[in-house]
Amino acid sequence: MSELTYLSSARYGKDAVRVFRVVRDREGPAHTVVEYNVKVLLEGDIDVSYTKADNSVIVATDSMKNITYYLAKVSPHILIPERFAIHLGTHIVSKYAHIHKAFVDIEQLRWSRIVVGTDGKPHPHSFFRDGDDKRTVKVEIDGTAGKDKLQAHVSAGINGLLVLKSSGSSFTSFIRDEYTLLKEVDDRIFSTSVDLNYTFAPIHISPPKDEKKLDIVAPTLDQAQRGSVWDPTVFDRARTITLDVFAEDESASVQATLYKMADKIIAENADIQSVSYSLPNKHYIPVDMSYMGLDNLTPAKAEVFQPVAAPSGLITATVSRK
Ligand SMILES: O=c1[nH]c(=O)c2[nH]c(=O)[nH]c2[nH]1
């Protein structure tokens, strides 16, 4: 090896571990299901695996996949992705002395219960995919301050929630100069694919000393510590706020609507420190039919639109608690 280089950073693991879990209710016939795509990456004293071809420090990525499946079977937290990600990361950092950080990302696919018949009976074991958007969770378990005082950095959100409103959106008073073609509009279509990520205040975890108890490690968090990271309703409320504000805002711009959504999520969740959105502005352009003698361009008369795949605007921001 040359003298010119050193390993400035290294992280490795398993990506796209697909796992489906059915939980059978012991009391009744109802099943609950979850489907996750899991990514697990590790950092630690692993330099020699890169620099000296020394594999003795490697937890095989295949083993990371197997730990994911093991905990999917035994963890009491499998149904809540934030909790499961914390459990998985904590389990690995606690078990391997030389692994100091675990990064666990989970994407949850939607499976909603089928409601059968006109009387609307929830079916005990049948589900449908009621949207392509994904619930996302990112957890960093940091053991660098010692294995008995782990820190968890948790963020969560949504990827790819496709929305459209056919009115209640304007765009006026922007800069007009020699490059400006765009007309001001007091009514337009607003469509976007929402990516949302909200970040919780860090929490501390004291894993059990007994390795066998690592199966249930996450409950050792005391109530006060858990905060809303542990609250499974935060996600549903963040999704509802996103949809409600999008629907009801008289939007002056994507930027202004984004800020209102983020502000409301922070206002309604004491433990959320910051909220990021990434919102492509998916343009729908009224078709010019003037050559046919038809007015389809004045906003009130615009009925036929050409959805344009590219280019799109892309409006992003992070809004933080003061
Ligand atoms: O809501 C919008 N924000 C922009 O920054 C922008 N730019 C543009 O051409 N159309 C829009 N719409």
Short mmCIF file of C-alpha atoms and ligand atoms in Angstrom, two decimals:
data_model
loop_
_atom_site.label_atom_id
_atom_site.label_comp_id
_atom_site.label_asym_id
_atom_site.label_seq_id
_atom_site.Cartn_x
_atom_site.Cartn_y
_atom_site.Cartn_z
CA MET A 1 0.00 0.00 0.00
CA SER A 2 1.24 3.50 -0.72
CA GLU A 3 2.12 5.95 2.04
CA LEU A 4 -0.24 8.44 0.45
CA THR A 5 -3.53 7.36 1.97
CA TYR A 6 -5.37 6.60 5.16
CA LEU A 7 -8.89 5.35 5.83
CA SER A 8 -10.80 8.51 6.68
CA SER A 9 -14.19 6.88 7.14
CA ALA A 10 -15.73 3.43 6.89
CA ARG A 11 -19.23 2.08 7.36
CA TYR A 12 -20.63 -1.19 6.08
CA GLY A 13 -23.65 -3.44 6.39
CA LYS A 14 -26.67 -4.97 4.69
CA ASP A 15 -29.10 -3.07 2.51
CA ALA A 16 -32.61 -4.00 1.38
CA VAL A 17 -33.28 -6.74 3.92
CA ARG A 18 -36.91 -7.49 3.13
CA VAL A 19 -38.90 -8.75 6.08
CA PHE A 20 -42.60 -9.46 6.54
CA ARG A 21 -44.02 -10.33 9.96
CA VAL A 22 -47.45 -11.59 10.94
CA VAL A 23 -48.50 -11.15 14.57
CA ARG A 24 -51.33 -13.47 15.59
CA ASP A 25 -53.59 -12.10 18.31
CA ARG A 26 -53.62 -14.72 21.10
CA GLU A 27 -57.08 -13.63 22.23
CA GLY A 28 -58.86 -13.63 18.88
CA PRO A 29 -58.51 -14.48 15.21
CA ALA A 30 -57.18 -11.09 14.04
CA HIS A 31 -53.73 -10.86 12.50
CA THR A 32 -51.58 -7.74 12.25
CA VAL A 33 -48.90 -7.55 9.57
CA VAL A 34 -45.92 -5.35 8.76
CA GLU A 35 -43.53 -5.31 5.81
CA TYR A 36 -40.19 -3.55 6.09
CA ASN A 37 -37.13 -2.88 3.95
CA VAL A 38 -34.26 -2.63 6.41
CA LYS A 39 -30.76 -1.19 6.01
CA VAL A 40 -28.20 -1.83 8.76
CA LEU A 41 -24.77 -0.17 8.61
CA LEU A 42 -22.05 -0.35 11.27
CA GLU A 43 -19.05 1.73 12.32
CA GLY A 44 -16.33 0.80 14.81
CA ASP A 45 -12.83 -0.58 15.05
CA ILE A 46 -13.01 -2.11 11.60
CA ASP A 47 -10.17 -0.27 9.85
CA VAL A 48 -7.95 -3.36 9.50
CA SER A 49 -10.59 -5.10 7.41
CA TYR A 50 -9.99 -2.40 4.79
CA THR A 51 -6.31 -1.65 5.30
CA LYS A 52 -4.84 -5.05 6.27
CA ALA A 53 -7.28 -7.52 4.74
CA ASP A 54 -7.97 -8.67 8.31
CA ASN A 55 -11.51 -10.08 8.43
CA SER A 56 -11.35 -10.94 12.13
CA VAL A 57 -13.15 -7.67 12.93
CA ILE A 58 -16.00 -8.23 10.47
CA VAL A 59 -19.50 -9.03 11.62
CA ALA A 60 -20.63 -10.54 8.32
CA THR A 61 -23.35 -8.58 6.57
CA ASP A 62 -25.10 -11.93 6.29
CA SER A 63 -25.16 -12.06 10.10
CA MET A 64 -26.71 -8.57 10.19
CA LYS A 65 -29.49 -9.90 7.98
CA ASN A 66 -29.90 -12.89 10.31
CA ILE A 67 -30.05 -10.65 13.41
CA THR A 68 -32.76 -8.62 11.64
CA TYR A 69 -34.81 -11.78 11.07
CA TYR A 70 -34.11 -13.03 14.61
CA LEU A 71 -35.42 -9.81 16.15
CA ALA A 72 -38.35 -9.76 13.71
CA LYS A 73 -39.30 -13.07 15.34
CA VAL A 74 -38.64 -12.29 19.03
CA SER A 75 -38.78 -8.51 19.49
CA PRO A 76 -41.85 -7.14 21.26
CA HIS A 77 -41.34 -4.00 19.13
CA ILE A 78 -41.70 -5.41 15.63
CA LEU A 79 -44.97 -3.63 14.82
CA ILE A 80 -43.64 -0.10 15.45
CA PRO A 81 -40.74 0.70 13.09
CA GLU A 82 -39.15 3.40 15.33
CA ARG A 83 -39.02 0.95 18.23
CA PHE A 84 -37.84 -1.95 16.10
CA ALA A 85 -35.02 0.13 14.59
CA ILE A 86 -33.91 1.22 18.09
CA HIS A 87 -34.03 -2.39 19.26
CA LEU A 88 -32.03 -3.68 16.29
CA GLY A 89 -29.34 -1.02 16.53
CA THR A 90 -29.06 -1.33 20.31
CA HIS A 91 -28.82 -5.12 20.09
CA ILE A 92 -25.88 -4.98 17.69
CA VAL A 93 -23.92 -2.19 19.42
CA SER A 94 -24.41 -3.93 22.80
CA LYS A 95 -23.34 -7.34 21.54
CA TYR A 96 -20.13 -6.46 19.68
CA ALA A 97 -17.52 -4.65 21.81
CA HIS A 98 -15.70 -3.13 18.82
CA ILE A 99 -18.83 -1.84 17.05
CA HIS A 100 -19.51 1.71 18.24
CA LYS A 101 -22.34 2.87 16.03
CA ALA A 102 -25.25 1.28 14.19
CA PHE A 103 -27.32 3.06 11.56
CA VAL A 104 -30.68 1.41 10.98
CA ASP A 105 -33.01 2.70 8.25
CA ILE A 106 -36.45 1.19 7.83
CA GLU A 107 -38.97 1.71 5.05
CA GLN A 108 -42.43 0.42 5.87
CA LEU A 109 -44.73 -0.58 3.02
CA ARG A 110 -48.45 -0.01 3.44
CA TRP A 111 -50.75 -2.95 4.20
CA SER A 112 -54.21 -1.82 5.35
CA ARG A 113 -56.95 -4.13 6.53
CA ILE A 114 -59.65 -4.93 3.96
CA VAL A 115 -63.12 -3.89 5.12
CA VAL A 116 -65.58 -6.44 3.74
CA GLY A 117 -69.19 -6.03 2.63
CA THR A 118 -71.65 -3.18 2.84
CA ASP A 119 -71.72 -3.37 6.65
CA GLY A 120 -67.98 -2.70 6.64
CA LYS A 121 -66.50 -5.60 8.64
CA PRO A 122 -62.72 -5.39 9.11
CA HIS A 123 -61.34 -8.68 7.83
CA PRO A 124 -59.13 -10.51 10.37
CA HIS A 125 -56.36 -11.53 7.98
CA SER A 126 -56.74 -9.77 4.60
CA PHE A 127 -54.97 -6.57 3.61
CA PHE A 128 -54.47 -4.29 0.62
CA ARG A 129 -51.80 -1.84 -0.53
CA ASP A 130 -53.60 1.48 -0.06
CA GLY A 131 -50.81 3.75 -1.29
CA ASP A 132 -47.25 3.66 -2.57
CA ASP A 133 -45.95 6.10 0.02
CA LYS A 134 -43.64 4.63 2.64
CA ARG A 135 -43.22 5.32 6.32
CA THR A 136 -39.53 5.86 7.00
CA VAL A 137 -37.40 5.64 10.12
CA LYS A 138 -33.71 6.46 10.56
CA VAL A 139 -31.98 5.54 13.80
CA GLU A 140 -28.36 6.05 14.83
CA ILE A 141 -27.32 4.17 17.95
CA ASP A 142 -24.16 5.81 19.26
CA GLY A 143 -22.10 3.79 21.75
CA THR A 144 -18.96 5.95 21.65
CA ALA A 145 -19.58 7.26 25.21
CA GLY A 146 -19.75 3.67 26.57
CA LYS A 147 -21.92 0.63 26.07
CA ASP A 148 -23.92 1.30 29.22
CA LYS A 149 -25.02 4.74 28.00
CA LEU A 150 -26.05 4.56 24.40
CA GLN A 151 -27.54 7.53 22.63
CA ALA A 152 -30.25 7.12 20.01
CA HIS A 153 -30.75 9.74 17.32
CA VAL A 154 -34.12 9.09 15.73
CA SER A 155 -35.87 10.65 12.78
CA ALA A 156 -38.92 9.45 10.89
CA GLY A 157 -41.24 10.49 8.11
CA ILE A 158 -42.78 9.72 4.76
CA ASN A 159 -41.43 9.05 1.27
CA GLY A 160 -43.41 9.50 -1.90
CA LEU A 161 -46.89 10.60 -0.74
CA LEU A 162 -48.43 11.78 -4.02
CA VAL A 163 -50.98 14.60 -3.64
CA LEU A 164 -52.78 17.01 -5.96
CA LYS A 165 -55.21 19.90 -5.52
CA SER A 166 -57.08 21.30 -8.49
CA SER A 167 -57.65 24.74 -6.93
CA GLY A 168 -56.61 26.76 -3.88
CA SER A 169 -53.11 27.46 -5.22
CA SER A 170 -51.80 30.67 -6.76
CA PHE A 171 -48.37 31.96 -7.74
CA THR A 172 -47.93 35.69 -8.20
CA SER A 173 -45.56 38.60 -7.44
CA PHE A 174 -42.37 36.68 -8.17
CA ILE A 175 -39.35 38.38 -9.80
CA ARG A 176 -40.06 39.57 -13.34
CA ASP A 177 -37.07 40.30 -15.53
CA GLU A 178 -35.67 39.50 -18.96
CA TYR A 179 -35.78 35.74 -18.18
CA THR A 180 -39.40 35.62 -17.06
CA LEU A 181 -41.91 33.78 -19.25
CA LEU A 182 -44.20 32.47 -16.52
CA LYS A 183 -47.56 34.19 -16.16
CA GLU A 184 -48.92 35.08 -12.74
CA VAL A 185 -51.84 32.79 -11.81
CA ASP A 186 -54.45 33.17 -9.09
CA ASP A 187 -55.59 29.56 -9.55
CA ARG A 188 -53.51 26.57 -10.62
CA ILE A 189 -53.00 22.87 -10.04
CA PHE A 190 -50.58 22.03 -7.24
CA SER A 191 -49.24 18.49 -7.15
CA THR A 192 -46.27 17.08 -5.32
CA SER A 193 -44.77 13.87 -4.00
CA VAL A 194 -44.14 14.54 -0.33
CA ASP A 195 -40.89 13.50 1.32
CA LEU A 196 -40.99 14.36 5.02
CA ASN A 197 -38.44 13.78 7.76
CA TYR A 198 -38.85 14.91 11.38
CA THR A 199 -36.12 14.63 14.01
CA PHE A 200 -36.65 13.85 17.68
CA ALA A 201 -34.49 15.05 20.56
CA PRO A 202 -31.83 12.36 21.25
CA ILE A 203 -32.69 9.71 23.86
CA HIS A 204 -30.46 7.69 26.18
CA ILE A 205 -30.61 3.92 26.46
CA SER A 206 -29.16 1.67 29.16
CA PRO A 207 -29.18 -1.83 27.72
CA PRO A 208 -29.44 -4.79 30.13
CA LYS A 209 -26.10 -6.30 31.16
CA ASP A 210 -27.41 -9.81 30.59
CA GLU A 211 -26.94 -10.53 26.90
CA LYS A 212 -29.92 -12.88 26.84
CA LYS A 213 -32.15 -9.96 27.77
CA LEU A 214 -31.03 -8.04 24.68
CA ASP A 215 -34.07 -9.62 23.03
CA ILE A 216 -36.24 -7.14 24.90
CA VAL A 217 -33.71 -4.37 25.42
CA ALA A 218 -35.78 -1.42 24.33
CA PRO A 219 -38.34 -1.60 27.21
CA THR A 220 -35.50 -0.77 29.60
CA LEU A 221 -35.86 2.83 28.43
CA ASP A 222 -37.63 4.59 31.24
CA GLN A 223 -40.93 6.31 30.42
CA ALA A 224 -39.57 9.86 30.70
CA GLN A 225 -36.67 9.02 28.39
CA ARG A 226 -38.81 7.62 25.63
CA GLY A 227 -40.67 10.82 24.89
CA SER A 228 -42.62 10.82 21.68
CA VAL A 229 -40.04 8.65 19.90
CA TRP A 230 -41.97 5.82 21.55
CA ASP A 231 -45.41 7.19 20.64
CA PRO A 232 -46.76 5.29 17.63
CA THR A 233 -49.36 7.99 16.89
CA VAL A 234 -46.78 10.65 15.97
CA PHE A 235 -46.46 9.29 12.45
CA ASP A 236 -50.21 9.21 11.79
CA ARG A 237 -50.54 12.76 13.11
CA ALA A 238 -47.64 14.03 10.97
CA ARG A 239 -49.22 12.40 7.89
CA THR A 240 -52.63 13.87 8.75
CA ILE A 241 -51.16 17.37 9.30
CA THR A 242 -49.36 17.11 5.95
CA LEU A 243 -52.56 16.14 4.12
CA ASP A 244 -54.81 18.61 5.98
CA VAL A 245 -52.55 21.62 5.46
CA PHE A 246 -51.99 20.68 1.83
CA ALA A 247 -55.76 20.43 1.26
CA GLU A 248 -56.88 23.48 3.21
CA ASP A 249 -54.12 26.01 2.66
CA GLU A 250 -54.84 28.80 0.17
CA SER A 251 -51.35 28.23 -1.17
CA ALA A 252 -49.30 31.29 -2.18
CA SER A 253 -46.41 29.02 -3.21
CA VAL A 254 -45.01 25.56 -2.50
CA GLN A 255 -42.54 27.30 -0.18
CA ALA A 256 -45.27 28.92 1.94
CA THR A 257 -47.35 25.73 2.18
CA LEU A 258 -44.26 23.72 3.15
CA TYR A 259 -43.51 26.10 6.02
CA LYS A 260 -47.07 25.87 7.37
CA MET A 261 -46.95 22.05 7.37
CA ALA A 262 -43.59 21.95 9.17
CA ASP A 263 -44.59 24.61 11.69
CA LYS A 264 -47.75 22.67 12.63
CA ILE A 265 -45.85 19.40 13.15
CA ILE A 266 -43.38 21.15 15.50
CA ALA A 267 -46.19 23.02 17.32
CA GLU A 268 -48.07 19.76 17.99
CA ASN A 269 -45.12 17.56 19.00
CA ALA A 270 -43.00 18.74 21.93
CA ASP A 271 -40.10 16.33 21.24
CA ILE A 272 -39.71 17.10 17.54
CA GLN A 273 -36.71 19.38 17.03
CA SER A 274 -36.83 19.91 13.29
CA VAL A 275 -38.86 19.02 10.22
CA SER A 276 -37.60 18.73 6.65
CA TYR A 277 -39.72 18.51 3.54
CA SER A 278 -38.68 17.92 -0.03
CA LEU A 279 -41.52 18.83 -2.41
CA PRO A 280 -41.19 18.54 -6.19
CA ASN A 281 -43.58 20.93 -7.94
CA LYS A 282 -45.13 18.59 -10.51
CA HIS A 283 -46.29 20.94 -13.20
CA TYR A 284 -49.67 20.60 -14.92
CA ILE A 285 -49.76 22.95 -17.91
CA PRO A 286 -53.06 24.15 -19.40
CA VAL A 287 -53.22 23.13 -23.07
CA ASP A 288 -53.45 26.11 -25.48
CA MET A 289 -56.65 25.55 -27.50
CA SER A 290 -57.00 29.10 -28.75
CA TYR A 291 -56.32 27.96 -32.35
CA MET A 292 -59.55 25.88 -32.05
CA GLY A 293 -61.42 28.91 -30.74
CA LEU A 294 -61.53 27.42 -27.21
CA ASP A 295 -60.41 29.27 -24.09
CA ASN A 296 -58.43 26.84 -21.95
CA LEU A 297 -55.82 29.33 -20.73
CA THR A 298 -57.60 31.80 -18.43
CA PRO A 299 -57.34 30.09 -15.03
CA ALA A 300 -61.13 29.84 -14.51
CA LYS A 301 -61.54 28.21 -17.95
CA ALA A 302 -58.52 25.88 -17.73
CA GLU A 303 -59.87 22.31 -17.73
CA VAL A 304 -57.47 20.28 -19.88
CA PHE A 305 -53.89 20.06 -18.61
CA GLN A 306 -50.72 18.36 -19.76
CA PRO A 307 -48.99 16.69 -16.80
CA VAL A 308 -45.26 17.28 -17.27
CA ALA A 309 -42.85 14.67 -15.94
CA ALA A 310 -39.76 16.86 -16.28
CA PRO A 311 -38.50 19.33 -15.44
CA SER A 312 -40.15 19.85 -12.07
CA GLY A 313 -39.57 22.49 -9.44
CA LEU A 314 -37.97 21.17 -6.26
CA ILE A 315 -38.71 23.03 -3.05
CA THR A 316 -36.91 21.90 0.12
CA ALA A 317 -36.46 23.30 3.60
CA THR A 318 -35.73 22.35 7.18
CA VAL A 319 -37.77 24.12 9.84
CA SER A 320 -36.34 23.97 13.37
CA ARG A 321 -37.59 24.65 16.86
CA LYS A 322 -36.12 27.90 18.28
O1 LIG B 1 -44.77 27.55 -5.77
C1 LIG B 1 -43.90 27.84 -6.61
N1 LIG B 1 -42.65 28.19 -6.19
C2 LIG B 1 -41.65 28.53 -7.05
O2 LIG B 1 -40.51 28.83 -6.63
C3 LIG B 1 -41.96 28.48 -8.43
N2 LIG B 1 -41.22 28.74 -9.56
C4 LIG B 1 -42.03 28.52 -10.62
O3 LIG B 1 -41.68 28.64 -11.83
N3 LIG B 1 -43.27 28.13 -10.20
C5 LIG B 1 -43.25 28.10 -8.84
N4 LIG B 1 -44.19 27.78 -7.93
#
